[in-house]
Short mmCIF file of C-alpha atoms in Angstrom, two decimals:
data_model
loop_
_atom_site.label_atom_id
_atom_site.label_comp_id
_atom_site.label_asym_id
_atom_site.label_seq_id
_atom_site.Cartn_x
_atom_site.Cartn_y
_atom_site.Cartn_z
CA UNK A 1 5.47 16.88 46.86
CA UNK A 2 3.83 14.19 48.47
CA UNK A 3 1.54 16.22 50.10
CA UNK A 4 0.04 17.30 46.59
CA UNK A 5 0.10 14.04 45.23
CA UNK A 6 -2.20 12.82 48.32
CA UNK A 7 -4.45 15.52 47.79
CA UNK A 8 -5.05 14.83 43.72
CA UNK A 9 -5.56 11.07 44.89
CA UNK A 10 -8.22 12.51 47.72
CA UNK A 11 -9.98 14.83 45.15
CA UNK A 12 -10.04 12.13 42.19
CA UNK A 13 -11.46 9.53 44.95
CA UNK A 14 -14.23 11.99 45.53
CA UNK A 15 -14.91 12.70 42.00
CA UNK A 16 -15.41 9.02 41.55
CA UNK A 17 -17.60 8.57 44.65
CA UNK A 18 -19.33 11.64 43.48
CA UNK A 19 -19.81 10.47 39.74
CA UNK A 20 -21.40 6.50 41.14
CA UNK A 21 -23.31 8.30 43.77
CA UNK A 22 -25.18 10.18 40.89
CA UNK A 23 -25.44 7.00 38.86
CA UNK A 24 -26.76 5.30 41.94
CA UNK A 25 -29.23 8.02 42.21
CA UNK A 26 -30.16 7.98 38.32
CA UNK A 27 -30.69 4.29 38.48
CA UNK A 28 -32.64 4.42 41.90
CA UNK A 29 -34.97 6.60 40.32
CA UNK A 30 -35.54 4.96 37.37
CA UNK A 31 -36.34 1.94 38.99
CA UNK A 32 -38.93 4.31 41.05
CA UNK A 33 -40.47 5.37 38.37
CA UNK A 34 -40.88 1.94 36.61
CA UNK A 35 -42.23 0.37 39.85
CA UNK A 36 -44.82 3.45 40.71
CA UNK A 37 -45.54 2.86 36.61
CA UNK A 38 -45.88 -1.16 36.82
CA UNK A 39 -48.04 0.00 39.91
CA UNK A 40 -50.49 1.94 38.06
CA UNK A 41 -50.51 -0.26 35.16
CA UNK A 42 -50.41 -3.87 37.11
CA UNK A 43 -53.86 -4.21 35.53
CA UNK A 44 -52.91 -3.44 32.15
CA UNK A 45 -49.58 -5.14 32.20
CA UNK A 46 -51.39 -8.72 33.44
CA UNK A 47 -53.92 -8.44 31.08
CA UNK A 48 -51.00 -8.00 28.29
CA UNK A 49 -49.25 -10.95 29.71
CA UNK A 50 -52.60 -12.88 28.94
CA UNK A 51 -52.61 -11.40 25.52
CA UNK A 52 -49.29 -12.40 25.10
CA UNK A 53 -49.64 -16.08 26.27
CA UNK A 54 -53.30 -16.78 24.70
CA UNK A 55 -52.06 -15.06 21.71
CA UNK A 56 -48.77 -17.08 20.98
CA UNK A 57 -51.10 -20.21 21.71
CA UNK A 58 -53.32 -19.21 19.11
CA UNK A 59 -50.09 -18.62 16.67
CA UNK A 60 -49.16 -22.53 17.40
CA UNK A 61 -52.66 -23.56 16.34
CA UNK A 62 -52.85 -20.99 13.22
CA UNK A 63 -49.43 -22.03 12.15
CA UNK A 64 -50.27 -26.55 12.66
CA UNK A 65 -53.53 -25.87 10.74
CA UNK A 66 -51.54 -24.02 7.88
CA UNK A 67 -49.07 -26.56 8.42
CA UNK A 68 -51.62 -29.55 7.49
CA UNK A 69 -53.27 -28.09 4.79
CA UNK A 70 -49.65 -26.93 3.27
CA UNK A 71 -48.74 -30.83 3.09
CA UNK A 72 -51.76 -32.04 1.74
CA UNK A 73 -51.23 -30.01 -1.50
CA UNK A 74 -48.05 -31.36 -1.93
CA UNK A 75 -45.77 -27.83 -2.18
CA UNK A 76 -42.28 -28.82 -1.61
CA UNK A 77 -40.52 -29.25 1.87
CA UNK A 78 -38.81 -25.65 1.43
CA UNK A 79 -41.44 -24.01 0.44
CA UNK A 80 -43.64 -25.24 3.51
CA UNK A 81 -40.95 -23.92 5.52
CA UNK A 82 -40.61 -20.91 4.53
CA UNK A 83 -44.31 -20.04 4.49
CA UNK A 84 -44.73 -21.04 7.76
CA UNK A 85 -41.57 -18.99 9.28
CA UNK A 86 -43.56 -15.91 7.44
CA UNK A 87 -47.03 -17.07 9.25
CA UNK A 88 -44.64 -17.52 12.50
CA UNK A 89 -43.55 -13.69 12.48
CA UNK A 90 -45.90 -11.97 11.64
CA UNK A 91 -48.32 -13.46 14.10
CA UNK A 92 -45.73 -12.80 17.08
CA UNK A 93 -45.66 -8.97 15.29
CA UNK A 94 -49.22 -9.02 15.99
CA UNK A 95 -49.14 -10.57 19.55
CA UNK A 96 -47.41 -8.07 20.58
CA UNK A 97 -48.45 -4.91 19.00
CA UNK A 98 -51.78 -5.94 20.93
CA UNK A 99 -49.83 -6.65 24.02
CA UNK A 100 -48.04 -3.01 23.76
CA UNK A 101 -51.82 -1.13 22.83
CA UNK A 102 -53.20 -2.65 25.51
CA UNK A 103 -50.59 -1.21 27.80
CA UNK A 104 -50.56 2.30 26.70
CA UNK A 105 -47.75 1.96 23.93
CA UNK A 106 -48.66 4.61 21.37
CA UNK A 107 -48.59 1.99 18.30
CA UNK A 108 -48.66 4.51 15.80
CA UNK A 109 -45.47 6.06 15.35
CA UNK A 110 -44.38 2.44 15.78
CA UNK A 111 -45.91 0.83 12.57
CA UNK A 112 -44.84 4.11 10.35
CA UNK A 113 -41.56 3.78 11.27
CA UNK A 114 -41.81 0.12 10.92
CA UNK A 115 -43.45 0.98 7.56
CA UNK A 116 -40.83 3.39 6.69
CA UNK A 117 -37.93 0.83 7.21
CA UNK A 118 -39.59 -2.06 5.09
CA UNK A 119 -40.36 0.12 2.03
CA UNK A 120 -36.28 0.70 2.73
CA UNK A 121 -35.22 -2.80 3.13
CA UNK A 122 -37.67 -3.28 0.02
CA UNK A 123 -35.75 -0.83 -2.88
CA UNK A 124 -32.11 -2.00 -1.17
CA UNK A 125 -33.02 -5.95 -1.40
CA UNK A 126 -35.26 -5.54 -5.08
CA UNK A 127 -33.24 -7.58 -6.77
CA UNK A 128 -33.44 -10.29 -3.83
CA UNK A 129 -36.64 -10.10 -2.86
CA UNK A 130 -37.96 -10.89 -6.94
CA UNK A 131 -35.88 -14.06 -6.46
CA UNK A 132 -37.26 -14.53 -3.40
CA UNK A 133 -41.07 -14.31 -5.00
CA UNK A 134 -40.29 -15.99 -7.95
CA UNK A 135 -38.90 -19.42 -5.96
CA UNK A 136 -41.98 -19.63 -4.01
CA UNK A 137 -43.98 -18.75 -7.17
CA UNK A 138 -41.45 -21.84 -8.65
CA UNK A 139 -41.89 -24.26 -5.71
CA UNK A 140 -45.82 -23.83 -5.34
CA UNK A 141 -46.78 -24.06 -9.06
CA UNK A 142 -43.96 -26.08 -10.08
CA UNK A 143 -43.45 -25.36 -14.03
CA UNK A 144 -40.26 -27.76 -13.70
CA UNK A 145 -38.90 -30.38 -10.89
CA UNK A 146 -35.76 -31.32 -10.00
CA UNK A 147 -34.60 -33.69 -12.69
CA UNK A 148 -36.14 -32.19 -15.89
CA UNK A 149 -34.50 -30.61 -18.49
CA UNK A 150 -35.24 -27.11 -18.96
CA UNK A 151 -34.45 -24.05 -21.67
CA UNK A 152 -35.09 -20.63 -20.19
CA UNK A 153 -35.62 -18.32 -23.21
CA UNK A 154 -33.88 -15.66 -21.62
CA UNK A 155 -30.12 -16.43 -22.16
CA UNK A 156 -30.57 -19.66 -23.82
CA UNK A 157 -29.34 -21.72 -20.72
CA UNK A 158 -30.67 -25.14 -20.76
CA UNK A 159 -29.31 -28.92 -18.51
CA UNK A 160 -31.24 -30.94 -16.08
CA UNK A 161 -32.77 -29.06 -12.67
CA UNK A 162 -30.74 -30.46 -9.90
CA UNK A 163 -32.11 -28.38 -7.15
CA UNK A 164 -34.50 -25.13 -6.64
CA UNK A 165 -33.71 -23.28 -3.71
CA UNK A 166 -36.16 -20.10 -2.29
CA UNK A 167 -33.09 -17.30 -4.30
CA UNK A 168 -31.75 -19.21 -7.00
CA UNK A 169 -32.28 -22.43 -9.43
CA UNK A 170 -29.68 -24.97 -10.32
CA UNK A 171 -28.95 -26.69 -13.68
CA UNK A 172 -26.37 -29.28 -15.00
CA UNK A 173 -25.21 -29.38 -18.55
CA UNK A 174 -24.60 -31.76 -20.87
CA UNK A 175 -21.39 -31.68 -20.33
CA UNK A 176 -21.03 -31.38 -16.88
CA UNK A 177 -21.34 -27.50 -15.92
CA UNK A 178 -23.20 -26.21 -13.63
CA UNK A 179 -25.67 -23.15 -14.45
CA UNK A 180 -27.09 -20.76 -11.40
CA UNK A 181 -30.21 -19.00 -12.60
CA UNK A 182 -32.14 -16.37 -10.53
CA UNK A 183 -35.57 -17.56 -9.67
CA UNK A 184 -36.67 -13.82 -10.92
CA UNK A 185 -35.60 -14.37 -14.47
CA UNK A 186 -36.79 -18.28 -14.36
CA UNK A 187 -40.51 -16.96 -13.37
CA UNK A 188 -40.83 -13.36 -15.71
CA UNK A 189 -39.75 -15.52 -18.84
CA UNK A 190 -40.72 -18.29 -20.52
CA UNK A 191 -39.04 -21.50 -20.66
CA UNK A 192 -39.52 -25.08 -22.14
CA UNK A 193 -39.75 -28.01 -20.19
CA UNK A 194 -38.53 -30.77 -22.50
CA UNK A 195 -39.44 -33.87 -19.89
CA UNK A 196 -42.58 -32.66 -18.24
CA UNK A 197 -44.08 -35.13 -20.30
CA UNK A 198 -43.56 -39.29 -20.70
CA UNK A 199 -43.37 -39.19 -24.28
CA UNK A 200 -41.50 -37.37 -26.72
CA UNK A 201 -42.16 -37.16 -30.69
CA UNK A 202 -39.13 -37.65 -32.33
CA UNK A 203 -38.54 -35.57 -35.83
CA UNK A 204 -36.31 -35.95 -38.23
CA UNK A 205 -36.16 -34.19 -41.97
CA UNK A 206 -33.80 -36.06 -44.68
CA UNK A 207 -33.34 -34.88 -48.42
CA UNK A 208 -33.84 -37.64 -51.01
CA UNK A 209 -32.83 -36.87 -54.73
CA UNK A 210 -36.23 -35.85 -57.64
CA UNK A 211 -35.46 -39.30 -59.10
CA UNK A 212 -35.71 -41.40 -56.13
CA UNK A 213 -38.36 -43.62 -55.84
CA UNK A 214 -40.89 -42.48 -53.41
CA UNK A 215 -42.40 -46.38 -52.18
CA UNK A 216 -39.14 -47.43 -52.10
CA UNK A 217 -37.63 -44.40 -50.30
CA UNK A 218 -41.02 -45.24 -47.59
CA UNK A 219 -40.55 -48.73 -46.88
CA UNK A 220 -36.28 -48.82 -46.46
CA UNK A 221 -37.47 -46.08 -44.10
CA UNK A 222 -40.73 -48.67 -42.58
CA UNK A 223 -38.16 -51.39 -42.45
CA UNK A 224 -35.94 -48.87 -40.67
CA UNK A 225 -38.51 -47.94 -37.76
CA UNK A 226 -39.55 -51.63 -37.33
CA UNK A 227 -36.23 -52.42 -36.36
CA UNK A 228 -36.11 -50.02 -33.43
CA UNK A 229 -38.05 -51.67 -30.45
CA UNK A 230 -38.05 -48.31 -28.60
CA UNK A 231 -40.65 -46.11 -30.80
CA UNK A 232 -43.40 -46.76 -29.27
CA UNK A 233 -46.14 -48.56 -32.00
CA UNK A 234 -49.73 -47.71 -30.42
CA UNK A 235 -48.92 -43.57 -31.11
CA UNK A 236 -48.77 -42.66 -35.01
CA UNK A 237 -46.07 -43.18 -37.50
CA UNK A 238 -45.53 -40.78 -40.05
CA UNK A 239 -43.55 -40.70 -43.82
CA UNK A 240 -43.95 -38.24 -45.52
CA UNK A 241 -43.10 -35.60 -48.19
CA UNK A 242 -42.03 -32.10 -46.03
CA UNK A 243 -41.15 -29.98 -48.64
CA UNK A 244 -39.86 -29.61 -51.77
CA UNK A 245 -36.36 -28.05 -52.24
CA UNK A 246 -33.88 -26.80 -54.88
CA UNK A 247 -31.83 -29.76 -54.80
CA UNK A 248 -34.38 -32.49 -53.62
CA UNK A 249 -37.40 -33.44 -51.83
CA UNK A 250 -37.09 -33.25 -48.08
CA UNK A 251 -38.37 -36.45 -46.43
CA UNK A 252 -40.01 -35.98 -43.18
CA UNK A 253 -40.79 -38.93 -40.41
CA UNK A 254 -42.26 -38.76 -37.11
CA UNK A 255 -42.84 -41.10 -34.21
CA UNK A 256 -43.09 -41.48 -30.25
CA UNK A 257 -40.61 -42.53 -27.86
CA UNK A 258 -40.36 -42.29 -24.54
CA UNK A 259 -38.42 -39.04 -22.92
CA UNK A 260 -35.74 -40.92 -21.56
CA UNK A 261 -34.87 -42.38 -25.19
CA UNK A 262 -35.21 -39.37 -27.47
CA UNK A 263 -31.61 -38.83 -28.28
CA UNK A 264 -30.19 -42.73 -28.18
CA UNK A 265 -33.11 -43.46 -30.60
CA UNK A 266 -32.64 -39.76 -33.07
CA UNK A 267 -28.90 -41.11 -33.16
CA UNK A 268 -29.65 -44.41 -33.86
CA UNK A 269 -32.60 -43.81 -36.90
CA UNK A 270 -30.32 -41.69 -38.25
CA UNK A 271 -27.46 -43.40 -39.13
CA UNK A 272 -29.69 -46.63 -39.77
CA UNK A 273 -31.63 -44.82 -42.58
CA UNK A 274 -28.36 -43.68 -44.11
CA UNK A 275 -26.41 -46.70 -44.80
CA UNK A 276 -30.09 -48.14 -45.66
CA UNK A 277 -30.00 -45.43 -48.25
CA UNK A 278 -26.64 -46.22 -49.42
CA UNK A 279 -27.34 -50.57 -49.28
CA UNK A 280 -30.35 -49.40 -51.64
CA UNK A 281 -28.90 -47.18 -53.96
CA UNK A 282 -30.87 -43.72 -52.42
CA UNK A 283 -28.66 -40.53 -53.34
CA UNK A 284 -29.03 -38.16 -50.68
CA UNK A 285 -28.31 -35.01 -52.66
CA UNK A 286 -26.09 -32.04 -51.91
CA UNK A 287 -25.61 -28.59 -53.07
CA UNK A 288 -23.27 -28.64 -56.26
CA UNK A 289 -22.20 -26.62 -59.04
CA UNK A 290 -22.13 -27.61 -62.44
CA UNK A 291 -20.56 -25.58 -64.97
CA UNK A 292 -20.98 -26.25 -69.00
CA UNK A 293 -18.09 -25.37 -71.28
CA UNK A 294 -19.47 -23.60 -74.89
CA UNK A 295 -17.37 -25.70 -77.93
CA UNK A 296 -17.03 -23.37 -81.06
CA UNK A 297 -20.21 -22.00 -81.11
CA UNK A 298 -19.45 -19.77 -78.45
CA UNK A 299 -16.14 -18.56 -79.92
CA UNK A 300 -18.14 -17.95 -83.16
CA UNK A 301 -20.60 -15.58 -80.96
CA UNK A 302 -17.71 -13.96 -79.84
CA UNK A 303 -17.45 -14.94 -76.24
CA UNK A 304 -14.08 -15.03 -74.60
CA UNK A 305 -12.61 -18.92 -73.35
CA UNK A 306 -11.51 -16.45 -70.10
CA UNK A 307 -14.96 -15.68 -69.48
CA UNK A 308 -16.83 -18.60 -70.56
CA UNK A 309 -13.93 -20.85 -68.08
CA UNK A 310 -15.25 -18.60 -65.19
CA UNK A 311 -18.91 -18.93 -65.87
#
């Protein structure tokens, strides 16, 4: 019994020995052949490792220049980056493509499969890459900057820009919500930019009744705007008749303000010109219904009280 155990130990000993001898052997000729190859291509190979070394010099220099001339036209920090990480690798690609044709590398094959597996990556990553374009379209044409308030027409979302990253854009609302928009949809729509500039007109429409006094209605209203030190007095000032509707004439007035104080000063000339209106005896008319009861004349025609009640 022992005896056959020693000999299964003896033969799987020599299998082993047998197996790393071979893998010894593999190995010894593969370094063989990649030393009799570095041999015959020692000229080729240096010459690459020049390539290699001039060209990732010449990568540095591409990518400062770029750098330099990317801060001077003031795109944002991110953006810079991320242009420069796509100037970074695809100069290296290059490098060393030249590097590997100088060798011998057939370079072919190696760009259509490289090819091959981008136009893959491409249709997988669609939906990331248009976000991806459409931030750097964002960043380097800025149609809104952190701190404006935006609409985007697509979905109606609208609060103040509080940060645009390279995928998606950032926006807190009114009341305190935050919105994540796709840069894709923020750059294939339109949207409105409601503090791009430093002043804002400020509109507001008010019905006034047909026998309302039109001067008078226009200076309550004058006496109304003087009183607000925030319109600002060098822009125009405009009272005016808007329309004219089935229960009244719509009053329209216009002036400037600055961004910051659209909404404290619509508030605010609001409710001023209304109890204005009410101190000076100004209806502000509403839609009513009046109804007019027929005496005995219109029993005498024949028309029923039920009927005339309803009309």
């Amino acid at each position: 019994m022992n005896g056959m155990w020693m000999q299964i130990a003896t033969q799987t000993v020599e299998d082993v020995a047998k197996q790393v001898e071979e893998s010894a052997g593999l190995v010894s000729k593969t370094v063989n052949r990649f030393v009799n190859w570095l041999v015959s291509k020692s000229g080729s190979v240096l010459i690459a490792i020049l390539v290699i070394v001039i060209g990732m010099k010449l990568v540095n220099w591409i990518l400062k220049l770029v750098k330099k001339s990317l801060e001077k036209s003031s795109i944002e920090h991110s953006v810079v980056g991320f242009l420069l990480s796509v100037v970074r690798v695809i100069g290296y690609v290059l490098v060393f493509l030249t590097a590997a044709s100088v060798v011998g590398f057939e370079i072919t094959s190696f760009v259509t499969i490289l090819g091959t597996a981008s136009l893959s990556i491409g249709l997988a990553l669609q939906g990331a890459l248009s976000n991806l374009a459409g931030g750097v379209l964002i960043l380097m044409l800025k149609p809104f900057q952190v701190g404006d308030y935006i609409i985007e027409n697509n979905k109606g979302n609208e609060g103040t820009v509080t940060s645009i990253d390279i995928f998606y854009t950032r926006l807190k609302t009114y009341d305190n919500k935050m919105i994540v928009i796709p840069n894709g949809v923020l750059a294939d729509n339109s949207l409105v930019n409601l503090t791009a500039q430093e002043m804002r007109k400020v509109e507001i429409k008010i019905l006034i009744a047909y026998q309302s006094d039109i001067q008078k209605v226009k200076e309550v209203v004058r006496g109304v705007l003087a009183q607000e030190g925030r319109i600002i007095e060098s822009e125009p000032i405009d009272i005016f008749i808007d329309a004219f509707e089935d229960n009244g004439m719509r009053l329209g007035i216009r002036c400037m303000v600055q961004t910051q104080d659209y909404w404290s000063v619509t508030w605010n000339l609001k409710e001023c010109i209304k109890v204005s209106f009410d101190e000076q005896g100004i209806v502000i008319p509403y839609n009513r219904l009046e109804v007019e009861l027929l005496g005995e004349k219109g029993k005498k025609k024949g028309v029923k009280e039920d009927k005339i009640k309803k009309k």
